């Protein structure tokens, strides 16, 4: 079996979409389709049932899924093991990060990495927390810096590095400032400017509201915390932001309950052979 066809198979199976798989693999949808057709011809079975606008794995596809992962894992780990024997920090390191970590936590680490290891090629991708976990699991990136899940993931190693105390903020002239004590009911009736629903930060806030039988009103989600800060500062709504982002443009509200804390850190596959470049990056992150 061709490893590129197996990678296309895993991407399509993960996304249930040829177009989304193509975006991940930087291929056209037709190129992904051809790789799947080639794989199906090689093994003589149909791997996907094509519906009008959706696809699903056949029984043969379900049976191939864990074996395809095992084959690609073995190939990748073997290549890395042989390269690592030389001891040189070189080659390709794919690193995913959130925009906030990339802007506020990562620059000194990246600066030292590129100065110390000029032979290493670093590819940096920005993505939200849920997408980062998926990218690590699918081996699309080797390392990711993101908001950590509260519970340990089965196949993913989580290394805490930083934590953010989140504070509730609004514009200094927002009507919420006039309230003697802000309640969740007050916040539920006011537009919130929050990250996308597939982020851990959003889920932290949403859970607090659901526990009280309330629904968040978040009509304009964005994963750029700097954009959220700007939108809040001009009076478009309230938000929860890391305490170190709060300045004179924002008014801090007393959060009704225990202030949420999000833990930031590094994730990678537990049973994946890490490249020398990845090990060097982890060492630098721990030092900083």
mmCIF file of C-alpha atoms in Angstrom:
data_model
loop_
_atom_site.group_PDB
_atom_site.id
_atom_site.type_symbol
_atom_site.label_atom_id
_atom_site.label_comp_id
_atom_site.label_asym_id
_atom_site.label_seq_id
_atom_site.Cartn_x
_atom_site.Cartn_y
_atom_site.Cartn_z
ATOM 1 C CA UNK A 1 0.000 0.000 0.000
ATOM 2 C CA UNK A 2 1.148 3.518 -0.799
ATOM 3 C CA UNK A 3 1.612 5.600 2.356
ATOM 4 C CA UNK A 4 0.275 8.734 0.658
ATOM 5 C CA UNK A 5 -2.965 6.915 -0.120
ATOM 6 C CA UNK A 6 -3.201 5.766 3.492
ATOM 7 C CA UNK A 7 -2.702 9.358 4.676
ATOM 8 C CA UNK A 8 -5.508 10.483 2.377
ATOM 9 C CA UNK A 9 -7.712 7.675 3.703
ATOM 10 C CA UNK A 10 -7.137 8.715 7.332
ATOM 11 C CA UNK A 11 -7.780 12.380 6.531
ATOM 12 C CA UNK A 12 -11.054 11.636 4.728
ATOM 13 C CA UNK A 13 -12.134 9.248 7.497
ATOM 14 C CA UNK A 14 -11.351 11.871 10.148
ATOM 15 C CA UNK A 15 -13.191 14.716 8.449
ATOM 16 C CA UNK A 16 -15.898 12.700 6.669
ATOM 17 C CA UNK A 17 -15.148 15.027 3.769
ATOM 18 C CA UNK A 18 -12.902 14.908 0.707
ATOM 19 C CA UNK A 19 -12.660 18.706 0.506
ATOM 20 C CA UNK A 20 -11.717 19.125 4.194
ATOM 21 C CA UNK A 21 -9.164 16.314 3.850
ATOM 22 C CA UNK A 22 -7.701 18.117 0.843
ATOM 23 C CA UNK A 23 -7.291 21.316 2.859
ATOM 24 C CA UNK A 24 -5.390 19.432 5.572
ATOM 25 C CA UNK A 25 -3.162 17.661 3.056
ATOM 26 C CA UNK A 26 -2.748 20.742 0.843
ATOM 27 C CA UNK A 27 -4.245 18.824 -2.083
ATOM 28 C CA UNK A 28 -7.206 19.409 -4.361
ATOM 29 C CA UNK A 29 -10.384 17.456 -3.706
ATOM 30 C CA UNK A 30 -9.896 15.549 -6.978
ATOM 31 C CA UNK A 31 -6.351 14.564 -5.974
ATOM 32 C CA UNK A 32 -7.640 13.142 -2.688
ATOM 33 C CA UNK A 33 -10.397 11.262 -4.532
ATOM 34 C CA UNK A 34 -7.846 9.723 -6.910
ATOM 35 C CA UNK A 35 -5.703 8.524 -3.997
ATOM 36 C CA UNK A 36 -8.721 6.886 -2.359
ATOM 37 C CA UNK A 37 -9.754 5.271 -5.660
ATOM 38 C CA UNK A 38 -6.215 3.956 -6.128
ATOM 39 C CA UNK A 39 -6.223 2.472 -2.613
ATOM 40 C CA UNK A 40 -9.637 0.865 -3.167
ATOM 41 C CA UNK A 41 -8.387 -0.666 -6.446
ATOM 42 C CA UNK A 42 -5.223 -1.979 -4.784
ATOM 43 C CA UNK A 43 -7.051 -3.801 -2.005
ATOM 44 C CA UNK A 44 -10.186 -4.625 -3.997
ATOM 45 C CA UNK A 45 -12.806 -3.234 -1.609
ATOM 46 C CA UNK A 46 -14.871 -0.072 -1.247
ATOM 47 C CA UNK A 47 -13.778 2.009 1.743
ATOM 48 C CA UNK A 48 -16.390 4.788 1.687
ATOM 49 C CA UNK A 49 -20.078 4.918 0.891
ATOM 50 C CA UNK A 50 -20.742 8.106 -1.055
ATOM 51 C CA UNK A 51 -24.077 9.752 -0.310
ATOM 52 C CA UNK A 52 -25.525 12.959 -1.776
ATOM 53 C CA UNK A 53 -23.482 15.352 0.364
ATOM 54 C CA UNK A 54 -21.936 13.067 2.958
ATOM 55 C CA UNK A 55 -19.713 10.007 3.117
ATOM 56 C CA UNK A 56 -19.355 7.198 5.629
ATOM 57 C CA UNK A 57 -16.944 4.341 6.197
ATOM 58 C CA UNK A 58 -17.921 0.907 4.944
ATOM 59 C CA UNK A 59 -17.270 -2.166 7.078
ATOM 60 C CA UNK A 60 -13.980 -2.627 5.214
ATOM 61 C CA UNK A 61 -13.125 1.033 5.890
ATOM 62 C CA UNK A 62 -13.739 0.588 9.613
ATOM 63 C CA UNK A 63 -11.486 -2.491 9.607
ATOM 64 C CA UNK A 64 -8.708 -0.682 7.752
ATOM 65 C CA UNK A 65 -8.770 2.421 10.007
ATOM 66 C CA UNK A 66 -6.692 1.152 12.982
ATOM 67 C CA UNK A 67 -4.364 -0.793 10.660
ATOM 68 C CA UNK A 68 -3.736 2.259 8.497
ATOM 69 C CA UNK A 69 -2.812 4.282 11.580
ATOM 70 C CA UNK A 70 -0.511 1.490 12.775
ATOM 71 C CA UNK A 71 1.216 1.235 9.368
ATOM 72 C CA UNK A 72 1.837 4.978 9.124
ATOM 73 C CA UNK A 73 2.932 5.168 12.762
ATOM 74 C CA UNK A 74 5.466 2.410 12.174
ATOM 75 C CA UNK A 75 6.830 4.055 9.018
ATOM 76 C CA UNK A 76 7.093 7.491 10.646
ATOM 77 C CA UNK A 77 8.590 6.217 13.889
ATOM 78 C CA UNK A 78 11.148 4.127 11.998
ATOM 79 C CA UNK A 79 12.237 7.133 9.925
ATOM 80 C CA UNK A 80 12.521 9.313 13.044
ATOM 81 C CA UNK A 81 14.436 6.655 14.961
ATOM 82 C CA UNK A 82 17.029 6.409 12.191
ATOM 83 C CA UNK A 83 17.348 10.191 11.878
ATOM 84 C CA UNK A 84 17.579 10.667 15.662
ATOM 85 C CA UNK A 85 20.539 8.275 15.810
ATOM 86 C CA UNK A 86 22.683 10.988 14.252
ATOM 87 C CA UNK A 87 21.937 13.250 17.220
ATOM 88 C CA UNK A 88 21.676 16.406 15.107
ATOM 89 C CA UNK A 89 18.755 18.799 15.669
ATOM 90 C CA UNK A 90 17.650 19.228 12.086
ATOM 91 C CA UNK A 91 14.839 18.339 9.756
ATOM 92 C CA UNK A 92 11.203 19.411 9.863
ATOM 93 C CA UNK A 93 9.223 20.319 12.997
ATOM 94 C CA UNK A 94 5.492 20.996 12.656
ATOM 95 C CA UNK A 95 4.190 23.053 15.583
ATOM 96 C CA UNK A 96 0.616 24.230 16.133
ATOM 97 C CA UNK A 97 -0.275 27.058 18.503
ATOM 98 C CA UNK A 98 -3.133 29.351 19.415
ATOM 99 C CA UNK A 99 -2.821 32.979 18.369
ATOM 100 C CA UNK A 100 -2.640 34.142 22.006
ATOM 101 C CA UNK A 101 0.209 31.776 22.915
ATOM 102 C CA UNK A 102 1.950 32.520 19.623
ATOM 103 C CA UNK A 103 1.877 36.261 20.266
ATOM 104 C CA UNK A 104 2.375 36.459 24.040
ATOM 105 C CA UNK A 105 4.251 33.331 25.163
ATOM 106 C CA UNK A 106 6.149 31.879 22.235
ATOM 107 C CA UNK A 107 8.352 34.632 20.652
ATOM 108 C CA UNK A 108 11.383 34.288 22.993
ATOM 109 C CA UNK A 109 11.275 30.494 22.657
ATOM 110 C CA UNK A 110 11.082 30.647 18.867
ATOM 111 C CA UNK A 111 13.876 33.209 18.723
ATOM 112 C CA UNK A 112 16.198 30.982 20.738
ATOM 113 C CA UNK A 113 15.204 27.876 18.780
ATOM 114 C CA UNK A 114 15.980 29.332 15.335
ATOM 115 C CA UNK A 115 19.259 30.824 16.590
ATOM 116 C CA UNK A 116 20.405 27.627 18.304
ATOM 117 C CA UNK A 117 19.231 25.143 15.646
ATOM 118 C CA UNK A 118 19.602 26.738 12.192
ATOM 119 C CA UNK A 119 19.412 23.338 10.461
ATOM 120 C CA UNK A 120 15.880 22.714 11.747
ATOM 121 C CA UNK A 121 12.959 23.783 9.591
ATOM 122 C CA UNK A 122 10.047 25.041 11.713
ATOM 123 C CA UNK A 123 6.502 25.095 10.354
ATOM 124 C CA UNK A 124 4.137 27.081 12.597
ATOM 125 C CA UNK A 125 0.358 26.728 12.244
ATOM 126 C CA UNK A 126 -2.276 28.698 14.163
ATOM 127 C CA UNK A 127 -5.427 26.881 15.272
ATOM 128 C CA UNK A 128 -7.966 26.561 18.079
ATOM 129 C CA UNK A 129 -7.730 24.040 20.910
ATOM 130 C CA UNK A 130 -10.057 21.344 19.557
ATOM 131 C CA UNK A 131 -8.437 21.509 16.134
ATOM 132 C CA UNK A 132 -4.977 21.297 17.763
ATOM 133 C CA UNK A 133 -5.883 18.077 19.586
ATOM 134 C CA UNK A 134 -7.230 16.640 16.345
ATOM 135 C CA UNK A 135 -4.103 17.640 14.413
ATOM 136 C CA UNK A 136 -1.851 15.940 16.988
ATOM 137 C CA UNK A 137 -3.982 12.785 17.017
ATOM 138 C CA UNK A 138 -3.952 12.588 13.213
ATOM 139 C CA UNK A 139 -0.175 13.220 13.159
ATOM 140 C CA UNK A 140 -0.683 16.386 11.127
ATOM 141 C CA UNK A 141 1.531 18.234 13.609
ATOM 142 C CA UNK A 142 4.149 16.822 15.961
ATOM 143 C CA UNK A 143 3.641 19.300 18.819
ATOM 144 C CA UNK A 144 0.911 21.773 19.752
ATOM 145 C CA UNK A 145 0.708 24.592 22.288
ATOM 146 C CA UNK A 146 -2.869 25.156 23.339
ATOM 147 C CA UNK A 147 -5.412 25.341 26.146
ATOM 148 C CA UNK A 148 -5.327 21.950 27.880
ATOM 149 C CA UNK A 149 -8.327 19.691 28.362
ATOM 150 C CA UNK A 150 -9.410 19.306 31.998
ATOM 151 C CA UNK A 151 -9.285 15.511 31.765
ATOM 152 C CA UNK A 152 -6.327 13.572 30.349
ATOM 153 C CA UNK A 153 -6.736 12.427 26.758
ATOM 154 C CA UNK A 154 -6.085 8.717 26.245
ATOM 155 C CA UNK A 155 -3.441 8.989 23.519
ATOM 156 C CA UNK A 156 -2.235 12.550 24.089
ATOM 157 C CA UNK A 157 0.460 13.634 26.543
ATOM 158 C CA UNK A 158 -0.379 16.970 28.203
ATOM 159 C CA UNK A 159 2.440 19.080 29.682
ATOM 160 C CA UNK A 160 1.205 22.140 31.645
ATOM 161 C CA UNK A 161 3.374 25.214 31.098
ATOM 162 C CA UNK A 162 1.320 28.289 32.019
ATOM 163 C CA UNK A 163 -2.057 29.196 33.446
ATOM 164 C CA UNK A 164 -4.337 32.150 32.790
ATOM 165 C CA UNK A 165 -6.752 33.508 35.363
ATOM 166 C CA UNK A 166 -9.701 34.675 33.285
ATOM 167 C CA UNK A 167 -11.459 37.901 34.268
ATOM 168 C CA UNK A 168 -14.816 39.233 33.154
ATOM 169 C CA UNK A 169 -14.518 42.550 31.322
ATOM 170 C CA UNK A 170 -16.599 45.138 29.511
ATOM 171 C CA UNK A 171 -16.135 48.705 28.270
ATOM 172 C CA UNK A 172 -15.786 51.391 30.986
ATOM 173 C CA UNK A 173 -19.067 52.992 29.823
ATOM 174 C CA UNK A 174 -21.029 49.749 29.367
ATOM 175 C CA UNK A 175 -24.377 49.456 31.169
ATOM 176 C CA UNK A 176 -23.075 46.435 33.151
ATOM 177 C CA UNK A 177 -20.733 48.792 35.026
ATOM 178 C CA UNK A 178 -23.757 50.463 36.640
ATOM 179 C CA UNK A 179 -24.983 47.221 38.235
ATOM 180 C CA UNK A 180 -24.174 46.795 41.917
ATOM 181 C CA UNK A 181 -23.540 43.065 41.476
ATOM 182 C CA UNK A 182 -23.440 41.340 38.093
ATOM 183 C CA UNK A 183 -25.204 37.969 37.885
ATOM 184 C CA UNK A 184 -25.077 35.244 35.269
ATOM 185 C CA UNK A 185 -28.624 36.245 34.353
ATOM 186 C CA UNK A 186 -27.357 39.777 33.609
ATOM 187 C CA UNK A 187 -24.583 38.360 31.447
ATOM 188 C CA UNK A 188 -26.938 35.951 29.661
ATOM 189 C CA UNK A 189 -29.108 38.878 28.563
ATOM 190 C CA UNK A 190 -26.079 40.769 27.203
ATOM 191 C CA UNK A 191 -24.076 39.896 24.059
ATOM 192 C CA UNK A 192 -20.811 38.089 24.825
ATOM 193 C CA UNK A 193 -17.711 38.261 22.637
ATOM 194 C CA UNK A 194 -16.040 34.858 22.992
ATOM 195 C CA UNK A 195 -13.863 32.388 21.088
ATOM 196 C CA UNK A 196 -15.429 29.793 18.792
ATOM 197 C CA UNK A 197 -17.674 27.148 20.429
ATOM 198 C CA UNK A 198 -15.110 24.409 19.620
ATOM 199 C CA UNK A 199 -12.558 25.966 21.996
ATOM 200 C CA UNK A 200 -11.940 24.950 25.598
ATOM 201 C CA UNK A 201 -12.282 28.583 26.741
ATOM 202 C CA UNK A 202 -15.800 28.776 25.309
ATOM 203 C CA UNK A 203 -16.754 25.477 26.933
ATOM 204 C CA UNK A 204 -15.537 26.728 30.336
ATOM 205 C CA UNK A 205 -17.916 29.675 30.101
ATOM 206 C CA UNK A 206 -20.771 27.739 28.533
ATOM 207 C CA UNK A 207 -20.716 25.097 31.279
ATOM 208 C CA UNK A 208 -21.160 27.762 33.970
ATOM 209 C CA UNK A 209 -24.275 29.041 32.202
ATOM 210 C CA UNK A 210 -25.700 25.596 31.478
ATOM 211 C CA UNK A 211 -25.424 24.654 35.156
ATOM 212 C CA UNK A 212 -27.806 27.545 35.882
ATOM 213 C CA UNK A 213 -30.122 26.679 32.985
ATOM 214 C CA UNK A 214 -28.992 29.752 31.041
ATOM 215 C CA UNK A 215 -27.941 30.197 27.425
ATOM 216 C CA UNK A 216 -24.967 32.217 26.278
ATOM 217 C CA UNK A 217 -25.654 35.022 23.824
ATOM 218 C CA UNK A 218 -22.445 34.999 21.746
ATOM 219 C CA UNK A 219 -23.359 36.190 18.245
ATOM 220 C CA UNK A 220 -19.873 37.089 16.965
ATOM 221 C CA UNK A 221 -17.301 34.434 17.943
ATOM 222 C CA UNK A 222 -13.627 34.939 17.078
ATOM 223 C CA UNK A 223 -10.495 33.119 18.233
ATOM 224 C CA UNK A 224 -8.341 36.263 18.188
ATOM 225 C CA UNK A 225 -8.209 37.490 21.781
ATOM 226 C CA UNK A 226 -6.829 40.853 20.642
ATOM 227 C CA UNK A 227 -9.898 41.245 18.397
ATOM 228 C CA UNK A 228 -12.159 40.274 21.298
ATOM 229 C CA UNK A 229 -10.460 42.895 23.466
ATOM 230 C CA UNK A 230 -11.062 45.588 20.838
ATOM 231 C CA UNK A 231 -14.733 44.650 20.386
ATOM 232 C CA UNK A 232 -15.311 44.672 24.138
ATOM 233 C CA UNK A 233 -13.494 47.997 24.588
ATOM 234 C CA UNK A 234 -15.873 49.759 22.164
ATOM 235 C CA UNK A 235 -18.949 48.481 24.005
ATOM 236 C CA UNK A 236 -20.061 45.581 21.798
ATOM 237 C CA UNK A 237 -20.379 43.147 24.717
ATOM 238 C CA UNK A 238 -18.610 41.489 27.633
ATOM 239 C CA UNK A 239 -16.003 38.737 27.620
ATOM 240 C CA UNK A 240 -13.582 36.666 29.671
ATOM 241 C CA UNK A 241 -9.945 37.499 28.949
ATOM 242 C CA UNK A 242 -6.616 36.558 30.533
ATOM 243 C CA UNK A 243 -5.830 38.925 33.384
ATOM 244 C CA UNK A 244 -2.579 40.062 31.753
ATOM 245 C CA UNK A 245 -4.543 41.520 28.816
ATOM 246 C CA UNK A 246 -6.628 43.884 30.960
ATOM 247 C CA UNK A 247 -5.684 47.573 30.813
ATOM 248 C CA UNK A 248 -7.349 51.002 30.893
ATOM 249 C CA UNK A 249 -9.467 50.202 27.842
ATOM 250 C CA UNK A 250 -11.465 47.659 29.856
ATOM 251 C CA UNK A 251 -13.481 47.580 33.062
ATOM 252 C CA UNK A 252 -13.199 44.479 35.249
ATOM 253 C CA UNK A 253 -16.462 42.975 36.480
ATOM 254 C CA UNK A 254 -16.700 40.633 39.456
ATOM 255 C CA UNK A 255 -17.414 37.204 37.989
ATOM 256 C CA UNK A 256 -20.419 35.598 39.739
ATOM 257 C CA UNK A 257 -18.617 32.570 41.125
ATOM 258 C CA UNK A 258 -15.103 31.170 41.086
ATOM 259 C CA UNK A 259 -13.025 32.818 38.387
ATOM 260 C CA UNK A 260 -12.331 30.354 35.561
ATOM 261 C CA UNK A 261 -8.706 29.349 35.095
ATOM 262 C CA UNK A 262 -7.458 27.916 31.827
ATOM 263 C CA UNK A 263 -4.302 25.842 31.723
ATOM 264 C CA UNK A 264 -1.998 26.288 28.755
ATOM 265 C CA UNK A 265 0.619 23.810 27.705
ATOM 266 C CA UNK A 266 2.130 21.404 25.239
ATOM 267 C CA UNK A 267 0.539 18.304 23.758
ATOM 268 C CA UNK A 268 1.929 15.434 21.680
ATOM 269 C CA UNK A 269 1.087 11.790 21.035
ATOM 270 C CA UNK A 270 2.113 9.543 23.926
ATOM 271 C CA UNK A 271 3.478 6.687 21.852
ATOM 272 C CA UNK A 272 5.016 8.698 19.027
ATOM 273 C CA UNK A 273 8.781 8.799 18.515
ATOM 274 C CA UNK A 274 9.624 12.475 18.792
ATOM 275 C CA UNK A 275 12.164 14.048 16.458
ATOM 276 C CA UNK A 276 15.317 15.621 17.852
ATOM 277 C CA UNK A 277 13.875 18.996 16.871
ATOM 278 C CA UNK A 278 10.718 18.312 18.903
ATOM 279 C CA UNK A 279 12.758 17.246 21.924
ATOM 280 C CA UNK A 280 14.833 20.419 21.639
ATOM 281 C CA UNK A 281 11.682 22.542 21.470
ATOM 282 C CA UNK A 282 10.244 20.834 24.566
ATOM 283 C CA UNK A 283 13.479 21.478 26.464
ATOM 284 C CA UNK A 284 13.396 25.177 25.542
ATOM 285 C CA UNK A 285 9.743 25.490 26.563
ATOM 286 C CA UNK A 286 10.493 23.943 29.952
ATOM 287 C CA UNK A 287 13.477 26.290 30.408
ATOM 288 C CA UNK A 288 11.349 29.354 29.650
#
